[in-house]
Short mmCIF file of C-alpha atoms in Angstrom, two decimals:
data_model
loop_
_atom_site.label_atom_id
_atom_site.label_comp_id
_atom_site.label_asym_id
_atom_site.label_seq_id
_atom_site.Cartn_x
_atom_site.Cartn_y
_atom_site.Cartn_z
CA MET P 1 -3.34 29.59 -27.31
CA THR P 2 -5.16 27.96 -30.22
CA LEU P 3 -4.62 24.22 -30.47
CA THR P 4 -4.25 22.93 -33.99
CA THR P 5 -3.49 19.39 -35.05
CA PRO P 6 -0.95 18.21 -37.62
CA PHE P 7 -2.40 14.97 -39.02
CA THR P 8 -5.65 16.10 -40.60
CA ASP P 9 -4.77 14.21 -43.79
CA LEU P 10 -5.01 10.85 -41.98
CA ILE P 11 -8.25 8.98 -42.66
CA VAL P 12 -8.47 6.01 -40.32
CA LEU P 13 -10.93 3.13 -40.47
CA GLU P 14 -11.50 1.20 -37.24
CA TRP P 15 -12.33 -2.21 -38.62
CA GLY P 16 -12.86 -4.03 -35.35
CA ARG P 17 -13.97 -3.68 -31.75
CA ARG P 18 -10.87 -4.75 -29.85
CA PRO P 19 -10.04 -2.17 -27.10
CA ALA P 20 -6.50 -1.75 -28.46
CA VAL P 21 -7.89 -0.89 -31.89
CA ARG P 22 -10.31 1.65 -30.40
CA ALA P 23 -7.58 3.12 -28.16
CA CYS P 24 -5.28 3.54 -31.16
CA GLY P 25 -8.07 5.25 -33.09
CA SER P 26 -8.77 7.55 -30.15
CA LEU P 27 -5.15 8.69 -29.98
CA LEU P 28 -5.00 9.32 -33.72
CA ALA P 29 -8.23 11.34 -33.48
CA GLN P 30 -6.57 13.53 -30.85
CA VAL P 31 -3.81 14.51 -33.26
CA GLY P 32 -6.21 15.45 -36.03
CA ALA P 33 -7.03 12.24 -37.90
CA ARG P 34 -10.54 11.59 -39.19
CA VAL P 35 -11.43 8.24 -37.60
CA ILE P 36 -14.35 6.35 -39.17
CA VAL P 37 -16.25 3.74 -37.13
CA LEU P 38 -18.99 1.53 -38.55
CA GLY P 39 -21.98 1.41 -36.20
CA GLU P 40 -23.63 3.55 -33.57
CA GLU P 41 -21.72 5.71 -31.11
CA ASP P 42 -21.73 4.73 -27.44
CA THR P 43 -21.66 8.09 -25.67
CA SER P 44 -20.64 6.45 -22.39
CA ASP P 45 -17.43 5.06 -23.93
CA PRO P 46 -14.44 7.45 -23.58
CA LEU P 47 -12.75 5.72 -26.53
CA ALA P 48 -15.68 6.70 -28.76
CA ARG P 49 -15.13 10.46 -28.61
CA PHE P 50 -14.03 12.58 -31.58
CA LYS P 51 -14.77 9.88 -34.15
CA THR P 52 -17.10 9.76 -37.18
CA TYR P 53 -19.81 7.09 -36.91
CA VAL P 54 -21.60 5.77 -39.97
CA SER P 55 -24.35 3.16 -40.25
CA GLU P 56 -23.00 -0.26 -41.12
CA THR P 57 -24.13 -1.54 -44.50
CA ALA P 58 -22.30 -3.19 -47.36
CA GLU P 59 -22.19 0.16 -49.15
CA THR P 60 -20.89 2.18 -46.19
CA ARG P 61 -18.27 -0.48 -45.44
CA ALA P 62 -17.00 -0.33 -49.02
CA ALA P 63 -17.01 3.49 -49.05
CA ALA P 64 -15.17 3.74 -45.72
CA PHE P 65 -12.53 1.25 -46.83
CA LYS P 66 -12.05 3.18 -50.08
CA GLN P 67 -11.56 6.48 -48.20
CA ALA P 68 -9.18 5.14 -45.57
CA ASN P 69 -5.44 5.47 -45.92
CA ILE P 70 -5.01 3.69 -42.55
CA VAL P 71 -6.90 0.56 -41.47
CA LEU P 72 -6.94 -0.75 -37.89
CA HIS P 73 -7.77 -4.44 -37.66
CA SER P 74 -7.49 -7.57 -35.52
CA SER P 75 -7.12 -10.53 -37.85
CA ASP P 76 -7.40 -13.11 -35.07
CA ARG P 77 -10.96 -11.89 -34.33
CA GLU P 78 -12.31 -12.34 -37.84
CA ALA P 79 -15.25 -14.37 -36.52
CA GLU P 80 -16.55 -11.23 -34.84
CA GLU P 81 -16.10 -8.88 -37.81
CA THR P 82 -16.98 -8.69 -41.46
CA ALA P 83 -14.02 -9.88 -43.55
CA VAL P 84 -11.71 -7.08 -44.60
CA PRO P 85 -11.44 -6.46 -48.37
CA THR P 86 -8.08 -6.89 -50.03
CA ARG P 87 -5.96 -4.02 -48.75
CA ARG P 88 -4.69 -1.47 -51.21
CA ALA P 89 -0.98 -0.96 -51.82
CA ASP P 90 -1.20 2.64 -50.60
CA GLN P 91 -2.79 1.80 -47.22
CA ILE P 92 -1.07 1.51 -43.86
CA PHE P 93 -2.58 -1.65 -42.43
CA CYS P 94 -2.20 -2.18 -38.67
CA ASP P 95 -3.06 -5.62 -37.33
CA ILE P 96 -3.30 -6.12 -33.55
CA VAL P 97 -3.43 -9.76 -32.42
CA VAL P 98 -2.96 -11.66 -29.16
CA ASN P 99 0.22 -13.27 -30.50
CA THR P 100 1.63 -14.53 -33.75
CA GLU P 101 0.43 -18.11 -33.21
CA GLY P 102 -3.17 -17.19 -34.02
CA GLY P 103 -6.41 -18.66 -32.78
CA ARG P 104 -6.56 -16.65 -29.55
CA GLY P 105 -8.46 -13.58 -30.61
CA GLY P 106 -11.08 -13.91 -27.89
CA TRP P 107 -8.70 -13.46 -24.99
CA THR P 108 -10.02 -11.05 -22.37
CA GLU P 109 -7.98 -8.41 -20.54
CA PRO P 110 -7.76 -10.50 -17.31
CA LEU P 111 -6.41 -13.43 -19.30
CA LEU P 112 -3.89 -11.14 -21.02
CA GLN P 113 -2.72 -9.80 -17.65
CA ALA P 114 -2.36 -13.35 -16.36
CA ALA P 115 -0.50 -14.66 -19.43
CA THR P 116 1.97 -11.77 -19.55
CA GLY P 117 2.73 -11.96 -15.81
CA ILE P 118 1.25 -8.55 -15.00
CA ALA P 119 -1.32 -10.10 -12.65
CA ASP P 120 1.39 -11.98 -10.78
CA ILE P 121 3.36 -8.84 -9.92
CA THR P 122 0.36 -6.62 -9.09
CA GLY P 123 -0.61 -6.37 -5.43
CA THR P 124 1.28 -7.39 -2.29
CA LYS P 125 3.16 -10.61 -1.60
CA GLU P 126 0.58 -11.60 1.03
CA THR P 127 -2.24 -11.54 -1.56
CA ALA P 128 -3.19 -13.64 -4.55
CA PRO P 129 -2.30 -12.39 -8.05
CA THR P 130 -4.30 -9.22 -8.70
CA ILE P 131 -6.08 -8.21 -11.88
CA CYS P 132 -5.91 -4.50 -12.66
CA GLU P 133 -9.40 -3.24 -13.50
CA ALA P 134 -8.07 -0.95 -16.25
CA PRO P 135 -7.34 -2.67 -19.61
CA VAL P 136 -3.63 -1.93 -19.30
CA VAL P 137 -2.41 -4.43 -21.93
CA GLU P 138 -4.93 -3.32 -24.53
CA LEU P 139 -4.30 0.39 -23.86
CA GLN P 140 -0.51 0.03 -23.97
CA THR P 141 -0.76 -1.84 -27.26
CA GLY P 142 -2.98 0.91 -28.65
CA ILE P 143 -0.32 3.48 -27.73
CA PHE P 144 2.42 1.52 -29.52
CA ALA P 145 0.17 1.03 -32.55
CA ALA P 146 -0.48 4.77 -32.83
CA ALA P 147 3.23 5.51 -32.50
CA GLY P 148 4.04 2.97 -35.21
CA ILE P 149 1.47 4.44 -37.58
CA LEU P 150 2.77 8.00 -37.09
CA ALA P 151 6.30 6.74 -37.69
CA ALA P 152 5.19 5.01 -40.90
CA TRP P 153 3.20 7.98 -42.21
CA PRO P 154 6.16 10.03 -43.62
CA ARG P 155 7.07 7.14 -45.93
CA ARG P 156 3.47 6.96 -47.09
CA VAL P 157 3.56 10.72 -47.81
CA ALA P 158 6.93 10.53 -49.58
CA THR P 159 6.33 7.46 -51.74
CA GLY P 160 2.61 6.73 -51.76
CA GLN P 161 3.43 3.21 -50.59
CA GLY P 162 1.57 1.62 -47.71
CA GLN P 163 3.05 -0.55 -44.99
CA SER P 164 1.97 -3.44 -42.80
CA LEU P 165 2.28 -3.15 -39.02
CA SER P 166 1.73 -6.08 -36.69
CA LEU P 167 1.49 -5.85 -32.91
CA SER P 168 1.18 -8.62 -30.35
CA LEU P 169 -0.75 -7.93 -27.15
CA ILE P 170 1.41 -10.50 -25.32
CA GLU P 171 4.65 -8.82 -26.40
CA CYS P 172 3.38 -5.34 -25.51
CA GLY P 173 2.30 -6.63 -22.11
CA LEU P 174 5.75 -8.10 -21.46
CA ASN P 175 7.25 -4.75 -22.43
CA GLY P 176 5.60 -3.27 -19.33
CA LEU P 177 7.59 -5.47 -16.95
CA THR P 178 10.96 -3.70 -17.16
CA SER P 179 11.13 -3.33 -13.37
CA PHE P 180 10.74 -7.09 -12.88
CA LEU P 181 12.40 -8.78 -15.87
CA PRO P 182 15.94 -7.96 -14.63
CA LEU P 183 15.34 -10.30 -11.71
CA VAL P 184 14.27 -13.04 -14.13
CA PHE P 185 17.43 -12.51 -16.23
CA ALA P 186 19.49 -12.96 -13.06
CA GLY P 187 17.79 -16.29 -12.29
CA LYS P 188 15.53 -14.92 -9.56
CA THR P 189 11.76 -14.97 -9.16
CA PRO P 190 10.07 -11.58 -8.82
CA THR P 191 7.43 -11.24 -6.12
CA ARG P 192 4.52 -8.87 -5.74
CA SER P 193 5.78 -5.77 -4.00
CA GLY P 194 2.82 -3.40 -3.72
CA ASN P 195 3.94 0.20 -4.22
CA ARG P 196 7.56 -0.70 -3.52
CA HIS P 197 10.14 -0.55 -6.30
CA PRO P 198 11.70 -4.02 -6.72
CA MET P 199 15.21 -2.64 -7.35
CA ALA P 200 15.49 0.50 -5.21
CA VAL P 201 14.97 0.73 -1.43
CA PRO P 202 13.56 2.81 0.19
CA TRP P 203 11.13 3.56 -2.66
CA ASN P 204 7.55 3.17 -1.48
CA SER P 205 4.44 4.87 -0.15
CA TYR P 206 4.70 5.85 3.52
CA GLU P 207 2.08 6.98 5.99
CA ALA P 208 2.35 10.43 7.59
CA LYS P 209 0.20 12.07 10.25
CA ASP P 210 -2.38 13.29 7.74
CA GLY P 211 -2.14 10.95 4.75
CA TRP P 212 0.36 9.24 2.47
CA LEU P 213 3.43 10.27 0.50
CA LEU P 214 5.76 8.68 -2.00
CA LEU P 215 9.51 8.65 -1.32
CA CYS P 216 12.05 7.59 -3.95
CA SER P 217 15.63 6.87 -2.89
CA ALA P 218 17.71 5.29 -5.63
CA THR P 219 21.38 5.38 -4.53
CA ASP P 220 23.61 4.76 -1.54
CA GLU P 221 24.42 8.47 -1.42
CA GLN P 222 20.72 9.33 -1.21
CA TRP P 223 20.35 6.79 1.61
CA VAL P 224 23.09 8.59 3.53
CA ARG P 225 21.20 11.88 3.20
CA LEU P 226 17.95 10.27 4.30
CA CYS P 227 19.59 8.75 7.37
CA GLN P 228 20.98 12.16 8.31
CA LEU P 229 17.52 13.68 7.88
CA MET P 230 15.95 11.03 10.13
CA GLY P 231 18.67 11.48 12.76
CA ARG P 232 19.79 7.87 12.20
CA GLU P 233 23.21 8.34 10.64
CA GLU P 234 24.40 5.00 12.01
CA LEU P 235 22.06 3.24 9.55
CA SER P 236 24.10 4.52 6.60
CA ARG P 237 26.91 2.25 7.76
CA GLY P 238 26.97 -1.48 8.36
CA ALA P 239 24.20 -3.87 7.37
CA LEU P 240 22.09 -1.35 5.42
CA GLU P 241 24.90 0.60 3.78
CA LYS P 242 24.58 -0.91 0.29
CA LEU P 243 21.55 -0.98 -1.98
CA ALA P 244 21.67 -4.76 -2.44
CA SER P 245 21.48 -5.21 1.34
CA ARG P 246 18.58 -2.79 1.64
CA ILE P 247 16.69 -4.70 -1.06
CA GLU P 248 17.12 -7.92 0.92
CA LYS P 249 15.99 -6.17 4.12
CA CYS P 250 13.30 -4.00 2.48
CA ASP P 251 10.67 -4.65 5.16
CA GLU P 252 13.08 -3.52 7.88
CA VAL P 253 14.06 -0.40 5.92
CA ASP P 254 10.45 0.56 5.21
CA ALA P 255 9.54 0.17 8.88
CA ILE P 256 12.39 2.50 9.87
CA VAL P 257 11.40 5.14 7.32
CA GLU P 258 7.73 5.00 8.23
CA SER P 259 8.49 5.37 11.94
CA TRP P 260 9.94 8.78 10.95
CA THR P 261 7.23 9.87 8.47
CA ARG P 262 4.41 9.06 10.92
CA CYS P 263 5.73 11.72 13.28
CA LEU P 264 5.31 14.45 10.64
CA THR P 265 2.63 15.80 8.33
CA ILE P 266 2.82 15.20 4.60
CA GLY P 267 3.89 18.81 4.05
CA GLU P 268 6.66 18.57 6.66
CA CYS P 269 7.95 15.30 5.20
CA VAL P 270 7.96 16.56 1.60
CA ALA P 271 9.61 19.86 2.55
CA ALA P 272 12.35 18.09 4.50
CA LEU P 273 12.95 15.44 1.83
CA ASN P 274 12.96 17.85 -1.11
CA GLY P 275 15.25 20.16 0.88
CA ALA P 276 17.71 17.29 1.16
CA GLY P 277 17.50 16.63 -2.59
CA LEU P 278 15.32 13.52 -2.24
CA ALA P 279 12.37 12.91 -4.54
CA ALA P 280 9.10 12.87 -2.62
CA GLY P 281 5.55 14.09 -2.96
CA PRO P 282 2.04 13.64 -1.61
CA ILE P 283 -0.13 10.83 -2.93
CA SER P 284 -3.15 12.58 -4.36
CA THR P 285 -6.76 11.63 -4.01
CA ILE P 286 -8.99 11.77 -7.08
CA ASP P 287 -10.61 14.92 -5.71
CA GLY P 288 -7.19 16.52 -5.28
CA LEU P 289 -5.95 16.02 -8.83
CA ARG P 290 -7.13 19.47 -9.97
CA GLU P 291 -4.57 21.03 -7.60
CA ASP P 292 -1.72 18.65 -8.49
CA PRO P 293 1.26 20.83 -9.59
CA ASN P 294 2.54 18.29 -12.11
CA LEU P 295 -0.82 18.01 -13.87
CA ILE P 296 -1.25 21.78 -13.84
CA HIS P 297 2.26 22.25 -15.27
CA ARG P 298 1.54 19.74 -18.08
CA ARG P 299 -1.90 21.31 -18.70
CA SER P 300 -3.49 17.89 -18.34
CA ILE P 301 -6.64 19.08 -16.56
CA SER P 302 -9.69 20.01 -18.63
CA VAL P 303 -12.68 21.91 -17.30
CA GLY P 304 -16.18 21.43 -18.64
CA SER P 305 -17.14 19.45 -21.73
CA ALA P 306 -14.79 19.91 -24.65
CA THR P 307 -16.14 19.93 -28.18
CA ILE P 308 -12.72 19.30 -29.72
CA PRO P 309 -10.05 16.77 -28.76
CA LEU P 310 -7.94 17.83 -25.79
CA SER P 311 -4.81 16.55 -27.48
CA PHE P 312 -2.02 15.08 -25.39
CA VAL P 313 0.22 17.18 -27.67
CA LYS P 314 0.20 20.70 -26.20
CA THR P 315 1.29 23.03 -28.98
CA ALA P 316 0.23 25.22 -31.85
CA PHE P 317 1.52 23.46 -34.94
CA GLY P 318 2.92 25.50 -37.78
CA ALA P 319 1.94 25.12 -41.39
CA VAL P 320 2.71 21.77 -42.94
CA ALA P 321 5.64 21.96 -45.31
CA GLU P 322 4.85 21.71 -49.01
CA GLN P 323 5.33 18.31 -50.54
CA ALA P 324 7.95 17.79 -53.21
CA SER P 325 6.60 17.93 -56.75
CA HIS P 326 7.80 14.36 -57.34
CA PRO P 327 7.46 12.69 -53.93
CA GLU P 328 8.34 9.25 -55.30
CA ALA P 329 11.81 10.59 -56.06
CA ARG P 330 12.48 11.64 -52.47
CA ARG P 331 15.01 9.57 -50.58
CA VAL P 332 13.34 7.57 -47.83
CA PRO P 333 15.54 6.13 -45.04
CA ALA P 334 15.45 2.44 -44.19
CA LEU P 335 14.27 3.25 -40.66
CA PRO P 336 11.56 5.90 -40.24
CA LEU P 337 13.52 8.14 -37.83
CA ALA P 338 16.97 7.79 -39.40
CA GLY P 339 18.68 11.18 -39.43
CA VAL P 340 16.74 12.48 -36.42
CA ARG P 341 18.80 13.48 -33.37
CA VAL P 342 17.17 13.18 -29.95
CA LEU P 343 18.52 14.61 -26.70
CA GLU P 344 17.34 12.86 -23.54
CA ILE P 345 17.70 14.39 -20.08
CA GLY P 346 15.97 11.66 -18.17
CA GLN P 347 16.28 9.01 -15.55
CA TYR P 348 14.67 5.76 -14.47
CA THR P 349 11.66 4.99 -16.72
CA THR P 350 9.56 7.60 -18.51
CA ALA P 351 11.99 9.70 -20.55
CA PRO P 352 14.44 6.81 -21.10
CA LEU P 353 11.66 4.51 -22.33
CA ALA P 354 10.27 7.16 -24.70
CA SER P 355 13.64 7.86 -26.28
CA LYS P 356 14.45 4.14 -26.43
CA GLN P 357 11.42 3.68 -28.70
CA LEU P 358 12.70 6.50 -30.91
CA ALA P 359 16.14 4.84 -31.04
CA MET P 360 14.55 1.56 -32.13
CA LEU P 361 12.87 3.49 -34.95
CA GLY P 362 16.26 4.73 -36.16
CA ALA P 363 16.84 8.00 -34.30
CA GLU P 364 20.25 8.96 -32.93
CA VAL P 365 19.70 9.36 -29.17
CA ILE P 366 22.20 11.18 -26.97
CA LYS P 367 21.49 10.58 -23.29
CA ILE P 368 22.65 13.36 -20.94
CA GLU P 369 23.74 11.85 -17.62
CA PRO P 370 24.98 13.56 -14.43
CA PRO P 371 28.52 13.02 -13.13
CA GLY P 372 28.73 9.42 -12.01
CA GLY P 373 26.02 8.37 -14.46
CA GLU P 374 22.30 7.79 -14.03
CA ALA P 375 21.49 6.18 -10.67
CA SER P 376 19.83 3.12 -12.21
CA ARG P 377 23.14 2.07 -13.81
CA ALA P 378 24.07 0.67 -10.41
CA TRP P 379 20.80 -1.08 -9.63
CA PRO P 380 21.26 -4.84 -9.14
CA PRO P 381 21.14 -7.33 -10.70
CA HIS P 382 24.09 -6.56 -12.98
CA GLN P 383 25.92 -7.94 -15.95
CA ASP P 384 29.48 -6.71 -16.49
CA GLY P 385 28.94 -4.01 -13.88
CA GLN P 386 25.82 -2.51 -15.45
CA GLY P 387 22.26 -3.08 -14.25
CA TYR P 388 19.83 -4.97 -16.45
CA PHE P 389 17.17 -2.33 -15.78
CA PHE P 390 19.38 0.47 -17.12
CA THR P 391 20.34 -1.57 -20.17
CA MET P 392 16.73 -2.44 -21.01
CA ASN P 393 15.62 1.21 -20.91
CA ASN P 394 18.66 2.68 -22.65
CA ALA P 395 19.56 0.34 -25.49
CA ASN P 396 20.90 1.88 -28.73
CA LYS P 397 21.81 5.25 -27.18
CA ARG P 398 25.02 7.20 -26.65
CA SER P 399 25.77 8.92 -23.35
CA CYS P 400 27.26 12.29 -22.49
CA LEU P 401 28.15 13.21 -18.89
CA LEU P 402 27.26 16.83 -18.05
CA ASP P 403 26.91 18.63 -14.74
CA LEU P 404 24.11 21.04 -15.58
CA ARG P 405 24.89 23.08 -12.45
CA ALA P 406 28.19 24.04 -14.11
CA LYS P 407 28.25 26.94 -16.59
CA HIS P 408 30.66 25.20 -18.98
CA ASP P 409 28.49 22.07 -19.20
CA ARG P 410 25.33 24.12 -19.71
CA ALA P 411 27.10 25.76 -22.65
CA THR P 412 27.83 22.29 -24.05
CA LEU P 413 24.17 21.39 -23.69
CA SER P 414 23.20 24.58 -25.53
CA ARG P 415 25.38 23.56 -28.48
CA LEU P 416 23.80 20.10 -28.51
CA ILE P 417 20.31 21.63 -28.46
CA GLU P 418 21.23 23.80 -31.45
CA ARG P 419 22.11 20.67 -33.45
CA SER P 420 19.23 18.42 -32.35
CA ASP P 421 15.68 17.79 -33.52
CA VAL P 422 14.00 16.53 -30.34
CA LEU P 423 14.46 17.12 -26.61
CA ILE P 424 12.89 14.81 -24.02
CA GLU P 425 13.23 15.42 -20.27
CA ASN P 426 11.48 14.19 -17.14
CA LEU P 427 12.87 16.62 -14.59
CA LYS P 428 10.63 18.09 -11.92
CA PRO P 429 8.35 20.87 -13.25
CA GLY P 430 10.33 24.10 -13.47
CA SER P 431 13.76 22.49 -12.96
CA PHE P 432 14.88 22.84 -16.57
CA GLU P 433 13.74 26.47 -16.68
CA ARG P 434 15.69 27.26 -13.50
CA LEU P 435 18.80 25.92 -15.24
CA GLY P 436 18.30 28.57 -17.94
CA PHE P 437 16.42 26.45 -20.47
CA GLY P 438 12.89 27.80 -20.46
CA LYS P 439 10.77 27.62 -23.59
CA ALA P 440 11.84 31.08 -24.76
CA GLU P 441 15.53 30.21 -24.43
CA LEU P 442 15.04 26.88 -26.20
CA ASN P 443 13.28 28.67 -29.05
CA LYS P 444 16.24 31.05 -29.40
CA LEU P 445 18.67 28.15 -29.50
CA ASN P 446 16.66 26.09 -31.98
CA SER P 447 13.25 27.16 -33.26
CA ARG P 448 12.83 23.73 -34.92
CA LEU P 449 13.18 21.82 -31.67
CA LEU P 450 10.40 19.42 -30.65
CA TYR P 451 10.37 19.66 -26.86
#
């Protein structure tokens, strides 16, 4: 399949060296934008690929700024950069700063991780706060900046008017703490928990005979099935029956589970757990990633040196629709995604968080939940019977309960797909297809659908 990219009319100027700025430019380059950087290319830098480098002189700076319809900048690091000319009214100007108070442009990634609290929840409770070696705050901010620019672009196309976007590294860092902030809202102090989930037990990495696996158990009903599998049905009653109790006694629960996994190989554990409807899988080594079924299914593995961007968007884009003859007369909604309907078949974090961002940008999001609701609704701590974690990841959505194993409810989902613009799901690879919703079927239902 030929990969084409939809945003070839974006001309982006990276006016700055902040990692978040360069990460944003890298993402935009992967969806077709021409990204201009002043200076020499560093071939060892993965964020330098697929960009256009020009020598930095007064003339080239002026020419690049004149060409650009998008400018990426960090105004709190002006001492490190040449001052930006007065922005034009037709430019999208994205400013990434440490926070809105100013004067902190030189903050490093370790300081950002410390200030946002990420360092304090990374590692185990027996260790000191741990700094992640990857620039997670800068990279996450770059992702949000790219999303904001792509959301703003249709208005620029329709009206010719630019927009100003401002992102705070501190706020984006805090946004990554959704598994820990609920405890803060409930008046508790989160602690470092290693690979353990702070609100679902057992949910951790466990040692087997020949390596490690991840097991995720999110509900009391799943705990009952796990106890039956381990031959310890008595544990599903009494002191460990409820999730809140298992969270309090997490060390005891993990020790019980690992005493079972250590008697089996990874393959035996995963087969038994998946057979009982429990989410589990091997923890891959770097060398084993090429054989990882999830990465293969998502086509995330590249072989050899690519000469074109390996876009995170895996599709062949159709022709861009013709613009209206008088674009300034087109009606532009107050929010960039107003009028867009999104279906979400997701749970826990990834799909819910993605569609939450779309809802905040104005989309109508309909969340498909199984009978009884998504498991994280019940995760403590609660307010008015609903978990903080669920609320944080699912704000501004509507819910629809469907049992997708039932023919009647699958028919209801088909009708919703016919009337929607976007479908987001985070089911196991192949699960949606086995329910009768493979790519061919989805195309028959709605050839416009973004899946």
